[in-house]
Amino acid sequence: MSKDVFDKGFEIRKSVLGAEFVEKSFASADDFNRPLQELVTEYCWGAVWGRDTLDKKTRSMLNLAMLSALNRPHELKMHVKGALVNGVTRDEIREIFMQVAIYAGVPAGVDSFRAAKEVFAQLDSQKA
Amino acid sequence: MSKDVFDKGFEIRKSVLGAEFVEKSFASADDFNRPLQELVTEYCWGAVWGRDTLDKKTRSMLNLAMLSALNRPHELKMHVKGALVNGVTRDEIREIFMQVAIYAGVPAGVDSFRAAKEVFAQLDSQKA
Amino acid sequence: MSKDVFDKGFEIRKSVLGAEFVEKSFASADDFNRPLQELVTEYCWGAVWGRDTLDKKTRSMLNLAMLSALNRPHELKMHVKGALVNGVTRDEIREIFMQVAIYAGVPAGVDSFRAAKEVFAQLDSQKA
Amino acid sequence: MSKDVFDKGFEIRKSVLGAEFVEKSFASADDFNRPLQELVTEYCWGAVWGRDTLDKKTRSMLNLAMLSALNRPHELKMHVKGALVNGVTRDEIREIFMQVAIYAGVPAGVDSFRAAKEVFAQLDSQKA
Amino acid sequence: MSKDVFDKGFEIRKSVLGAEFVEKSFASADDFNRPLQELVTEYCWGAVWGRDTLDKKTRSMLNLAMLSALNRPHELKMHVKGALVNGVTRDEIREIFMQVAIYAGVPAGVDSFRAAKEVFAQLDSQKA
Amino acid sequence: MSKDVFDKGFEIRKSVLGAEFVEKSFASADDFNRPLQELVTEYCWGAVWGRDTLDKKTRSMLNLAMLSALNRPHELKMHVKGALVNGVTRDEIREIFMQVAIYAGVPAGVDSFRAAKEVFAQLDSQKA
């Protein structure tokens, strides 16, 4: 493992998904899933999200499109929250999922809209 | 059909994929595939690409990520060309496909890099 | 938007998925998902379901096969109900999902049978 | 193996995909792929296509939709030919792929139209 | 149907997924899903799992990789249990899903780890 | 980057896919695809293939199943060759793809058999 890349990834991951959530994931990791936590932090968040050329807002938008096409609602909801943190607006999220409906098919679009609405409702109720 | 939306879509499609290519597609369409050409032009290019909120460069980036995940190399190559027209740089295309390799898997990333290299080689040989 | 195509799509959508459900979807739509509701109604239900050559029963059967292969259980359940409305029998639904098990794999078939049984149980309890 | 189901499957497979093609597949099978040939003939063509309730024309239509969604162009082309044999018209094939474009996404629709046009061109040149 | 292949499949299926579960599935089957139960038992568990050359432990490992890639969490959880019965250790399951994260993408890996943890927690609570 | 993990990955990758092929890939890499080559070598081949618990033969078998399900024929052919190097026999490859036909669907199985036959023919002609 490269400690530098891991540390960079850990910071980026916390800034996007929330420090509390990420620290809890590591604190509760056991021998079974700790290797995955480490791999994802170093490789996904350090070695790729940590690269320049694309800013975090753009990376969030790409993820919303990909996770819709890949049909992974659990990860999608986390990245809807992360996208808002990275400055993607709700209007932009709507446009991304309209484009998903065309390219990945209407059911993918419909499922992603529903996932986003659930996230928005949760966030709005926390603020209220 | 809405003639306004179709016309808008026809202009956007030509500006992204090339006027000559799109006009030839329509000129050579027959009773079998003309309905698809019209549907795609009106809904995909008019009703979705024609919306504001996301610019064409961003829409191209989303498409490169989605078409990689959806495993559609023929459309992907067309949209690599379109992305360059819309101002996505080769360095940005590389970054998009690095992110594809993480989220959609290494084989999806490898296939997309190969597709992009083929497009670049073709474009470079035309310029030479 | 083409008002004619939208209106045609609105009628077909209500006839397949239920007038109450569709009217409620539109009534509860907000700025976030109204554009999707409109796109789907016009494009999916008007411009495609509204075409002749294939009747609604056949379109429902195609959808059950595709939604199984695409792994979209939420939409699949809605279209199981719609298929029954369009005259697809429970025996025919069974045969479609047997064919899904062969072409899209046994897990796709098993998941679709389970989804259909849930819909049937819900419908039967409403009648009781 | 059930000889009855295999024999039934062998007849149906030949009637849909062409006797010459299927007999050649078996004649050229070796120890590597003979078990697959036998499995597919017995289970896919005998145990599923051989069931009543859905006629062969309907089964062909379901396959065109599924194979498009599953992104399997080689099998799709064979089943475009088989669909024509089973009485699906070119106009109906167009409508199926229009519906694919909506539910499985525009790139799936575009790829399937191109596959069908290749098959039609090949068939037309054989007749000429 | 071949009674021999069915009977062999029935025994293998019970040995992997649990006799009680499989017998209950058959006992509760109705006219709608009995044909699927029979097809899966004969074709999947008899004609393929019943073949030599690969032992059951290897077949379980292949299934964990495939069901992750195919995004079928319900079947995946059943096969996590079955894999443990067939001698796949929890450490080996972890390694399979690490490899899934690379080849099918990080979200597929994350989803499969979560599914496995749910199964382990359920099994551990039954033992406690 | 962790030089140790990269170096380990480079050795494993060469041992599986062939030293000549891998060295040529690196020698011909340019600014566009060198980052992917490095990422894949370090994370895929070093950080995952380099882990203990599963031997290389098992990892090759998992890859054949996953790459079939993921529909990536180019990578699949490379890993058929790699699997033979890692001690997977042609008979075992046949069994893996029989299982693919059940779980990922008959078209996935058929496509993978065809891919394997092409690889075998190429290898046999080189030996002749």
PDB file of N, CA, C and O in Angstrom, chain E residues 43-45 47-49 51-54 58-63 65-67 69-70 75 79 91-92 94-96 98-100 102-104, chain F residues 43-45 47-49 51-54 58-63 65-67 69-70 79 91-92 94-96 98-104 106:
ATOM      1  N   TYR E  43     -32.362 -28.715 -15.048  1.00  0.00           N
ATOM      2  CA  TYR E  43     -31.430 -28.124 -16.027  1.00  0.00           C
ATOM      3  C   TYR E  43     -30.225 -27.521 -15.305  1.00  0.00           C
ATOM      4  O   TYR E  43     -29.071 -27.854 -15.566  1.00  0.00           O
ATOM      5  N   CYS E  44     -30.495 -26.692 -14.308  1.00  0.00           N
ATOM      6  CA  CYS E  44     -29.408 -26.008 -13.613  1.00  0.00           C
ATOM      7  C   CYS E  44     -28.691 -26.959 -12.665  1.00  0.00           C
ATOM      8  O   CYS E  44     -27.472 -27.110 -12.715  1.00  0.00           O
ATOM      9  N   TRP E  45     -29.466 -27.650 -11.796  1.00  0.00           N
ATOM     10  CA  TRP E  45     -28.839 -28.444 -10.729  1.00  0.00           C
ATOM     11  C   TRP E  45     -28.499 -29.853 -11.177  1.00  0.00           C
ATOM     12  O   TRP E  45     -27.532 -30.438 -10.687  1.00  0.00           O
ATOM     13  N   ALA E  47     -28.394 -31.055 -14.829  1.00  0.00           N
ATOM     14  CA  ALA E  47     -27.631 -31.154 -16.075  1.00  0.00           C
ATOM     15  C   ALA E  47     -26.323 -30.375 -16.026  1.00  0.00           C
ATOM     16  O   ALA E  47     -25.418 -30.661 -16.804  1.00  0.00           O
ATOM     17  N   VAL E  48     -26.193 -29.392 -15.138  1.00  0.00           N
ATOM     18  CA  VAL E  48     -24.929 -28.648 -15.083  1.00  0.00           C
ATOM     19  C   VAL E  48     -24.187 -28.875 -13.765  1.00  0.00           C
ATOM     20  O   VAL E  48     -23.048 -29.336 -13.777  1.00  0.00           O
ATOM     21  N   TRP E  49     -24.818 -28.567 -12.624  1.00  0.00           N
ATOM     22  CA  TRP E  49     -24.136 -28.855 -11.352  1.00  0.00           C
ATOM     23  C   TRP E  49     -23.813 -30.351 -11.229  1.00  0.00           C
ATOM     24  O   TRP E  49     -22.869 -30.731 -10.546  1.00  0.00           O
ATOM     25  N   ARG E  51     -22.649 -32.303 -13.428  1.00  0.00           N
ATOM     26  CA  ARG E  51     -21.523 -32.735 -14.255  1.00  0.00           C
ATOM     27  C   ARG E  51     -20.253 -32.830 -13.402  1.00  0.00           C
ATOM     28  O   ARG E  51     -20.083 -32.078 -12.450  1.00  0.00           O
ATOM     29  N   ASP E  52     -19.360 -33.706 -13.808  1.00  0.00           N
ATOM     30  CA  ASP E  52     -18.080 -33.804 -13.112  1.00  0.00           C
ATOM     31  C   ASP E  52     -17.149 -32.687 -13.603  1.00  0.00           C
ATOM     32  O   ASP E  52     -17.612 -31.683 -14.092  1.00  0.00           O
ATOM     33  N   THR E  53     -15.868 -32.892 -13.461  1.00  0.00           N
ATOM     34  CA  THR E  53     -14.816 -31.974 -13.928  1.00  0.00           C
ATOM     35  C   THR E  53     -14.635 -30.795 -12.972  1.00  0.00           C
ATOM     36  O   THR E  53     -13.510 -30.455 -12.624  1.00  0.00           O
ATOM     37  N   LEU E  54     -15.747 -30.130 -12.558  1.00  0.00           N
ATOM     38  CA  LEU E  54     -15.622 -29.092 -11.519  1.00  0.00           C
ATOM     39  C   LEU E  54     -16.331 -29.580 -10.267  1.00  0.00           C
ATOM     40  O   LEU E  54     -17.461 -30.055 -10.340  1.00  0.00           O
ATOM     41  N   THR E  58     -15.791 -25.309  -6.308  1.00  0.00           N
ATOM     42  CA  THR E  58     -15.441 -24.420  -7.425  1.00  0.00           C
ATOM     43  C   THR E  58     -16.690 -23.803  -8.045  1.00  0.00           C
ATOM     44  O   THR E  58     -16.726 -22.607  -8.357  1.00  0.00           O
ATOM     45  N   ARG E  59     -17.724 -24.616  -8.224  1.00  0.00           N
ATOM     46  CA  ARG E  59     -18.970 -24.085  -8.814  1.00  0.00           C
ATOM     47  C   ARG E  59     -19.553 -22.978  -7.933  1.00  0.00           C
ATOM     48  O   ARG E  59     -20.065 -21.975  -8.426  1.00  0.00           O
ATOM     49  N   SER E  60     -19.478 -23.142  -6.627  1.00  0.00           N
ATOM     50  CA  SER E  60     -19.976 -22.093  -5.735  1.00  0.00           C
ATOM     51  C   SER E  60     -19.176 -20.804  -5.914  1.00  0.00           C
ATOM     52  O   SER E  60     -19.745 -19.701  -5.920  1.00  0.00           O
ATOM     53  N   MET E  61     -17.875 -20.932  -6.036  1.00  0.00           N
ATOM     54  CA  MET E  61     -17.048 -19.737  -6.200  1.00  0.00           C
ATOM     55  C   MET E  61     -17.398 -19.006  -7.498  1.00  0.00           C
ATOM     56  O   MET E  61     -17.498 -17.784  -7.533  1.00  0.00           O
ATOM     57  N   LEU E  62     -17.560 -19.781  -8.570  1.00  0.00           N
ATOM     58  CA  LEU E  62     -17.946 -19.168  -9.848  1.00  0.00           C
ATOM     59  C   LEU E  62     -19.281 -18.435  -9.703  1.00  0.00           C
ATOM     60  O   LEU E  62     -19.456 -17.329 -10.221  1.00  0.00           O
ATOM     61  N   ASN E  63     -20.212 -19.042  -8.994  1.00  0.00           N
ATOM     62  CA  ASN E  63     -21.520 -18.412  -8.835  1.00  0.00           C
ATOM     63  C   ASN E  63     -21.435 -17.104  -8.052  1.00  0.00           C
ATOM     64  O   ASN E  63     -22.129 -16.142  -8.377  1.00  0.00           O
ATOM     65  N   ALA E  65     -19.013 -15.026  -8.026  1.00  0.00           N
ATOM     66  CA  ALA E  65     -18.476 -14.012  -8.939  1.00  0.00           C
ATOM     67  C   ALA E  65     -19.535 -13.581  -9.958  1.00  0.00           C
ATOM     68  O   ALA E  65     -19.749 -12.388 -10.194  1.00  0.00           O
ATOM     69  N   MET E  66     -20.214 -14.568 -10.535  1.00  0.00           N
ATOM     70  CA  MET E  66     -21.202 -14.239 -11.571  1.00  0.00           C
ATOM     71  C   MET E  66     -22.402 -13.496 -11.010  1.00  0.00           C
ATOM     72  O   MET E  66     -22.886 -12.534 -11.606  1.00  0.00           O
ATOM     73  N   LEU E  67     -22.927 -13.945  -9.875  1.00  0.00           N
ATOM     74  CA  LEU E  67     -24.129 -13.300  -9.328  1.00  0.00           C
ATOM     75  C   LEU E  67     -23.830 -11.871  -8.888  1.00  0.00           C
ATOM     76  O   LEU E  67     -24.717 -11.009  -8.936  1.00  0.00           O
ATOM     77  N   ALA E  69     -21.598  -9.928 -10.514  1.00  0.00           N
ATOM     78  CA  ALA E  69     -21.541  -9.195 -11.774  1.00  0.00           C
ATOM     79  C   ALA E  69     -22.933  -9.001 -12.355  1.00  0.00           C
ATOM     80  O   ALA E  69     -23.228  -7.963 -12.949  1.00  0.00           O
ATOM     81  N   LEU E  70     -23.800 -10.004 -12.175  1.00  0.00           N
ATOM     82  CA  LEU E  70     -25.157  -9.942 -12.723  1.00  0.00           C
ATOM     83  C   LEU E  70     -26.106  -9.121 -11.855  1.00  0.00           C
ATOM     84  O   LEU E  70     -27.239  -8.861 -12.235  1.00  0.00           O
ATOM     85  N   GLU E  75     -30.424 -13.995  -5.112  1.00  0.00           N
ATOM     86  CA  GLU E  75     -29.759 -15.260  -5.418  1.00  0.00           C
ATOM     87  C   GLU E  75     -28.351 -15.285  -4.813  1.00  0.00           C
ATOM     88  O   GLU E  75     -27.871 -16.338  -4.389  1.00  0.00           O
ATOM     89  N   HIS E  79     -26.568 -18.144  -2.421  1.00  0.00           N
ATOM     90  CA  HIS E  79     -25.354 -18.847  -2.829  1.00  0.00           C
ATOM     91  C   HIS E  79     -24.165 -18.540  -1.908  1.00  0.00           C
ATOM     92  O   HIS E  79     -23.191 -19.289  -1.927  1.00  0.00           O
ATOM     93  N   ASP E  91     -12.898 -16.228   4.345  1.00  0.00           N
ATOM     94  CA  ASP E  91     -11.741 -15.540   3.762  1.00  0.00           C
ATOM     95  C   ASP E  91     -11.735 -15.650   2.241  1.00  0.00           C
ATOM     96  O   ASP E  91     -11.398 -14.697   1.535  1.00  0.00           O
ATOM     97  N   GLU E  92     -12.106 -16.814   1.760  1.00  0.00           N
ATOM     98  CA  GLU E  92     -12.148 -16.974   0.301  1.00  0.00           C
ATOM     99  C   GLU E  92     -13.270 -16.137  -0.309  1.00  0.00           C
ATOM    100  O   GLU E  92     -13.108 -15.571  -1.396  1.00  0.00           O
ATOM    101  N   ARG E  94     -14.297 -13.331   0.808  1.00  0.00           N
ATOM    102  CA  ARG E  94     -13.744 -11.964   0.767  1.00  0.00           C
ATOM    103  C   ARG E  94     -12.874 -11.758  -0.476  1.00  0.00           C
ATOM    104  O   ARG E  94     -13.006 -10.761  -1.187  1.00  0.00           O
ATOM    105  N   GLU E  95     -12.019 -12.741  -0.756  1.00  0.00           N
ATOM    106  CA  GLU E  95     -11.128 -12.597  -1.910  1.00  0.00           C
ATOM    107  C   GLU E  95     -11.890 -12.567  -3.230  1.00  0.00           C
ATOM    108  O   GLU E  95     -11.532 -11.840  -4.155  1.00  0.00           O
ATOM    109  N   ILE E  96     -12.925 -13.385  -3.316  1.00  0.00           N
ATOM    110  CA  ILE E  96     -13.736 -13.386  -4.546  1.00  0.00           C
ATOM    111  C   ILE E  96     -14.337 -11.995  -4.761  1.00  0.00           C
ATOM    112  O   ILE E  96     -14.291 -11.457  -5.870  1.00  0.00           O
ATOM    113  N   MET E  98     -13.268  -9.151  -3.560  1.00  0.00           N
ATOM    114  CA  MET E  98     -12.216  -8.176  -3.889  1.00  0.00           C
ATOM    115  C   MET E  98     -11.965  -8.193  -5.405  1.00  0.00           C
ATOM    116  O   MET E  98     -11.799  -7.155  -6.035  1.00  0.00           O
ATOM    117  N   GLN E  99     -11.950  -9.404  -5.944  1.00  0.00           N
ATOM    118  CA  GLN E  99     -11.724  -9.528  -7.391  1.00  0.00           C
ATOM    119  C   GLN E  99     -12.923  -8.984  -8.174  1.00  0.00           C
ATOM    120  O   GLN E  99     -12.751  -8.359  -9.234  1.00  0.00           O
ATOM    121  N   VAL E 100     -14.119  -9.191  -7.650  1.00  0.00           N
ATOM    122  CA  VAL E 100     -15.322  -8.594  -8.250  1.00  0.00           C
ATOM    123  C   VAL E 100     -15.189  -7.069  -8.301  1.00  0.00           C
ATOM    124  O   VAL E 100     -15.539  -6.433  -9.310  1.00  0.00           O
ATOM    125  N   ILE E 102     -12.666  -5.276  -8.666  1.00  0.00           N
ATOM    126  CA  ILE E 102     -11.766  -4.865  -9.753  1.00  0.00           C
ATOM    127  C   ILE E 102     -12.415  -5.055 -11.119  1.00  0.00           C
ATOM    128  O   ILE E 102     -12.375  -4.180 -11.967  1.00  0.00           O
ATOM    129  N   TYR E 103     -13.006  -6.227 -11.332  1.00  0.00           N
ATOM    130  CA  TYR E 103     -13.456  -6.560 -12.686  1.00  0.00           C
ATOM    131  C   TYR E 103     -14.875  -6.092 -12.977  1.00  0.00           C
ATOM    132  O   TYR E 103     -15.186  -5.727 -14.108  1.00  0.00           O
ATOM    133  N   ALA E 104     -15.751  -6.143 -11.994  1.00  0.00           N
ATOM    134  CA  ALA E 104     -17.138  -5.695 -12.220  1.00  0.00           C
ATOM    135  C   ALA E 104     -17.374  -4.295 -11.670  1.00  0.00           C
ATOM    136  O   ALA E 104     -18.466  -3.752 -11.828  1.00  0.00           O
TER     137      ALA E 104
ATOM    138  N   TYR F  43      -3.070  -2.010  -9.122  1.00  0.00           N
ATOM    139  CA  TYR F  43      -4.222  -2.377  -8.299  1.00  0.00           C
ATOM    140  C   TYR F  43      -4.798  -3.732  -8.647  1.00  0.00           C
ATOM    141  O   TYR F  43      -5.079  -4.543  -7.772  1.00  0.00           O
ATOM    142  N   CYS F  44      -4.997  -3.950  -9.940  1.00  0.00           N
ATOM    143  CA  CYS F  44      -5.615  -5.211 -10.351  1.00  0.00           C
ATOM    144  C   CYS F  44      -4.639  -6.374 -10.137  1.00  0.00           C
ATOM    145  O   CYS F  44      -4.958  -7.356  -9.480  1.00  0.00           O
ATOM    146  N   TRP F  45      -3.422  -6.219 -10.695  1.00  0.00           N
ATOM    147  CA  TRP F  45      -2.495  -7.354 -10.679  1.00  0.00           C
ATOM    148  C   TRP F  45      -1.659  -7.421  -9.408  1.00  0.00           C
ATOM    149  O   TRP F  45      -1.290  -8.500  -8.961  1.00  0.00           O
ATOM    150  N   ALA F  47      -2.377  -5.453  -6.172  1.00  0.00           N
ATOM    151  CA  ALA F  47      -3.132  -5.382  -4.917  1.00  0.00           C
ATOM    152  C   ALA F  47      -4.214  -6.446  -4.799  1.00  0.00           C
ATOM    153  O   ALA F  47      -4.650  -6.760  -3.695  1.00  0.00           O
ATOM    154  N   VAL F  48      -4.663  -7.019  -5.912  1.00  0.00           N
ATOM    155  CA  VAL F  48      -5.686  -8.065  -5.810  1.00  0.00           C
ATOM    156  C   VAL F  48      -5.153  -9.439  -6.228  1.00  0.00           C
ATOM    157  O   VAL F  48      -5.169 -10.380  -5.444  1.00  0.00           O
ATOM    158  N   TRP F  49      -4.668  -9.566  -7.471  1.00  0.00           N
ATOM    159  CA  TRP F  49      -4.089 -10.868  -7.858  1.00  0.00           C
ATOM    160  C   TRP F  49      -2.924 -11.236  -6.934  1.00  0.00           C
ATOM    161  O   TRP F  49      -2.630 -12.418  -6.745  1.00  0.00           O
ATOM    162  N   ARG F  51      -2.706 -10.979  -3.799  1.00  0.00           N
ATOM    163  CA  ARG F  51      -3.119 -11.444  -2.478  1.00  0.00           C
ATOM    164  C   ARG F  51      -3.089 -12.969  -2.412  1.00  0.00           C
ATOM    165  O   ARG F  51      -3.312 -13.641  -3.408  1.00  0.00           O
ATOM    166  N   ASP F  52      -2.855 -13.492  -1.230  1.00  0.00           N
ATOM    167  CA  ASP F  52      -2.896 -14.943  -1.044  1.00  0.00           C
ATOM    168  C   ASP F  52      -4.359 -15.395  -0.937  1.00  0.00           C
ATOM    169  O   ASP F  52      -5.241 -14.727  -1.424  1.00  0.00           O
ATOM    170  N   THR F  53      -4.570 -16.529  -0.327  1.00  0.00           N
ATOM    171  CA  THR F  53      -5.903 -17.105  -0.070  1.00  0.00           C
ATOM    172  C   THR F  53      -6.487 -17.772  -1.318  1.00  0.00           C
ATOM    173  O   THR F  53      -6.995 -18.889  -1.233  1.00  0.00           O
ATOM    174  N   LEU F  54      -6.459 -17.076  -2.475  1.00  0.00           N
ATOM    175  CA  LEU F  54      -6.877 -17.745  -3.714  1.00  0.00           C
ATOM    176  C   LEU F  54      -5.657 -17.886  -4.614  1.00  0.00           C
ATOM    177  O   LEU F  54      -4.909 -16.920  -4.812  1.00  0.00           O
ATOM    178  N   THR F  58      -7.539 -20.474  -9.504  1.00  0.00           N
ATOM    179  CA  THR F  58      -8.900 -20.105  -9.094  1.00  0.00           C
ATOM    180  C   THR F  58      -9.261 -18.711  -9.596  1.00  0.00           C
ATOM    181  O   THR F  58     -10.370 -18.471 -10.085  1.00  0.00           O
ATOM    182  N   ARG F  59      -8.320 -17.780  -9.477  1.00  0.00           N
ATOM    183  CA  ARG F  59      -8.607 -16.412  -9.962  1.00  0.00           C
ATOM    184  C   ARG F  59      -8.904 -16.412 -11.462  1.00  0.00           C
ATOM    185  O   ARG F  59      -9.789 -15.691 -11.934  1.00  0.00           O
ATOM    186  N   SER F  60      -8.181 -17.212 -12.216  1.00  0.00           N
ATOM    187  CA  SER F  60      -8.461 -17.288 -13.655  1.00  0.00           C
ATOM    188  C   SER F  60      -9.878 -17.813 -13.912  1.00  0.00           C
ATOM    189  O   SER F  60     -10.587 -17.312 -14.798  1.00  0.00           O
ATOM    190  N   MET F  61     -10.274 -18.819 -13.152  1.00  0.00           N
ATOM    191  CA  MET F  61     -11.617 -19.376 -13.346  1.00  0.00           C
ATOM    192  C   MET F  61     -12.695 -18.338 -13.023  1.00  0.00           C
ATOM    193  O   MET F  61     -13.686 -18.207 -13.759  1.00  0.00           O
ATOM    194  N   LEU F  62     -12.498 -17.602 -11.944  1.00  0.00           N
ATOM    195  CA  LEU F  62     -13.459 -16.545 -11.608  1.00  0.00           C
ATOM    196  C   LEU F  62     -13.542 -15.517 -12.731  1.00  0.00           C
ATOM    197  O   LEU F  62     -14.627 -15.044 -13.087  1.00  0.00           O
ATOM    198  N   ASN F  63     -12.389 -15.166 -13.285  1.00  0.00           N
ATOM    199  CA  ASN F  63     -12.389 -14.172 -14.359  1.00  0.00           C
ATOM    200  C   ASN F  63     -13.134 -14.653 -15.597  1.00  0.00           C
ATOM    201  O   ASN F  63     -13.843 -13.875 -16.241  1.00  0.00           O
ATOM    202  N   ALA F  65     -15.647 -16.620 -15.700  1.00  0.00           N
ATOM    203  CA  ALA F  65     -17.080 -16.510 -15.418  1.00  0.00           C
ATOM    204  C   ALA F  65     -17.536 -15.048 -15.444  1.00  0.00           C
ATOM    205  O   ALA F  65     -18.556 -14.708 -16.055  1.00  0.00           O
ATOM    206  N   MET F  66     -16.758 -14.183 -14.803  1.00  0.00           N
ATOM    207  CA  MET F  66     -17.159 -12.770 -14.742  1.00  0.00           C
ATOM    208  C   MET F  66     -17.097 -12.091 -16.102  1.00  0.00           C
ATOM    209  O   MET F  66     -18.002 -11.335 -16.468  1.00  0.00           O
ATOM    210  N   LEU F  67     -16.040 -12.319 -16.848  1.00  0.00           N
ATOM    211  CA  LEU F  67     -15.901 -11.638 -18.141  1.00  0.00           C
ATOM    212  C   LEU F  67     -16.977 -12.095 -19.122  1.00  0.00           C
ATOM    213  O   LEU F  67     -17.416 -11.316 -19.979  1.00  0.00           O
ATOM    214  N   ALA F  69     -20.077 -12.952 -18.111  1.00  0.00           N
ATOM    215  CA  ALA F  69     -21.286 -12.268 -17.649  1.00  0.00           C
ATOM    216  C   ALA F  69     -21.231 -10.781 -17.997  1.00  0.00           C
ATOM    217  O   ALA F  69     -22.253 -10.170 -18.312  1.00  0.00           O
ATOM    218  N   LEU F  70     -20.024 -10.205 -17.946  1.00  0.00           N
ATOM    219  CA  LEU F  70     -19.867  -8.775 -18.231  1.00  0.00           C
ATOM    220  C   LEU F  70     -19.825  -8.479 -19.725  1.00  0.00           C
ATOM    221  O   LEU F  70     -19.826  -7.316 -20.128  1.00  0.00           O
ATOM    222  N   HIS F  79      -7.940 -13.715 -21.187  1.00  0.00           N
ATOM    223  CA  HIS F  79      -7.969 -14.498 -19.950  1.00  0.00           C
ATOM    224  C   HIS F  79      -8.203 -15.985 -20.203  1.00  0.00           C
ATOM    225  O   HIS F  79      -7.928 -16.797 -19.321  1.00  0.00           O
ATOM    226  N   ASP F  91     -11.098 -28.732 -20.627  1.00  0.00           N
ATOM    227  CA  ASP F  91     -12.331 -29.333 -20.094  1.00  0.00           C
ATOM    228  C   ASP F  91     -12.926 -28.468 -18.986  1.00  0.00           C
ATOM    229  O   ASP F  91     -14.150 -28.331 -18.887  1.00  0.00           O
ATOM    230  N   GLU F  92     -12.072 -27.910 -18.157  1.00  0.00           N
ATOM    231  CA  GLU F  92     -12.591 -27.044 -17.087  1.00  0.00           C
ATOM    232  C   GLU F  92     -13.166 -25.747 -17.668  1.00  0.00           C
ATOM    233  O   GLU F  92     -14.180 -25.239 -17.179  1.00  0.00           O
ATOM    234  N   ARG F  94     -14.598 -25.496 -20.507  1.00  0.00           N
ATOM    235  CA  ARG F  94     -15.930 -25.889 -21.017  1.00  0.00           C
ATOM    236  C   ARG F  94     -16.967 -25.892 -19.891  1.00  0.00           C
ATOM    237  O   ARG F  94     -18.072 -25.368 -20.041  1.00  0.00           O
ATOM    238  N   GLU F  95     -16.596 -26.461 -18.744  1.00  0.00           N
ATOM    239  CA  GLU F  95     -17.548 -26.532 -17.634  1.00  0.00           C
ATOM    240  C   GLU F  95     -17.913 -25.148 -17.104  1.00  0.00           C
ATOM    241  O   GLU F  95     -19.048 -24.894 -16.710  1.00  0.00           O
ATOM    242  N   ILE F  96     -16.920 -24.264 -17.043  1.00  0.00           N
ATOM    243  CA  ILE F  96     -17.200 -22.890 -16.588  1.00  0.00           C
ATOM    244  C   ILE F  96     -18.237 -22.247 -17.507  1.00  0.00           C
ATOM    245  O   ILE F  96     -19.198 -21.625 -17.053  1.00  0.00           O
ATOM    246  N   MET F  98     -20.366 -23.753 -19.468  1.00  0.00           N
ATOM    247  CA  MET F  98     -21.685 -24.402 -19.311  1.00  0.00           C
ATOM    248  C   MET F  98     -22.435 -23.736 -18.148  1.00  0.00           C
ATOM    249  O   MET F  98     -23.646 -23.490 -18.234  1.00  0.00           O
ATOM    250  N   GLN F  99     -21.723 -23.458 -17.093  1.00  0.00           N
ATOM    251  CA  GLN F  99     -22.359 -22.826 -15.926  1.00  0.00           C
ATOM    252  C   GLN F  99     -22.751 -21.377 -16.255  1.00  0.00           C
ATOM    253  O   GLN F  99     -23.796 -20.891 -15.819  1.00  0.00           O
ATOM    254  N   VAL F 100     -21.921 -20.698 -17.046  1.00  0.00           N
ATOM    255  CA  VAL F 100     -22.271 -19.361 -17.534  1.00  0.00           C
ATOM    256  C   VAL F 100     -23.594 -19.409 -18.302  1.00  0.00           C
ATOM    257  O   VAL F 100     -24.452 -18.528 -18.138  1.00  0.00           O
ATOM    258  N   ALA F 101     -23.764 -20.436 -19.140  1.00  0.00           N
ATOM    259  CA  ALA F 101     -24.984 -20.533 -19.959  1.00  0.00           C
ATOM    260  C   ALA F 101     -26.231 -20.605 -19.085  1.00  0.00           C
ATOM    261  O   ALA F 101     -27.300 -20.113 -19.457  1.00  0.00           O
ATOM    262  N   ILE F 102     -26.098 -21.220 -17.913  1.00  0.00           N
ATOM    263  CA  ILE F 102     -27.230 -21.331 -16.988  1.00  0.00           C
ATOM    264  C   ILE F 102     -27.487 -20.012 -16.254  1.00  0.00           C
ATOM    265  O   ILE F 102     -28.616 -19.553 -16.168  1.00  0.00           O
ATOM    266  N   TYR F 103     -26.418 -19.432 -15.712  1.00  0.00           N
ATOM    267  CA  TYR F 103     -26.622 -18.293 -14.807  1.00  0.00           C
ATOM    268  C   TYR F 103     -26.651 -16.954 -15.535  1.00  0.00           C
ATOM    269  O   TYR F 103     -27.369 -16.046 -15.120  1.00  0.00           O
ATOM    270  N   ALA F 104     -25.858 -16.790 -16.583  1.00  0.00           N
ATOM    271  CA  ALA F 104     -25.854 -15.530 -17.327  1.00  0.00           C
ATOM    272  C   ALA F 104     -26.664 -15.628 -18.610  1.00  0.00           C
ATOM    273  O   ALA F 104     -26.813 -14.643 -19.326  1.00  0.00           O
ATOM    274  N   VAL F 106     -28.134 -18.383 -22.007  1.00  0.00           N
ATOM    275  CA  VAL F 106     -27.585 -19.158 -23.119  1.00  0.00           C
ATOM    276  C   VAL F 106     -26.760 -18.295 -24.080  1.00  0.00           C
ATOM    277  O   VAL F 106     -25.687 -18.715 -24.505  1.00  0.00           O
TER     278      VAL F 106
END
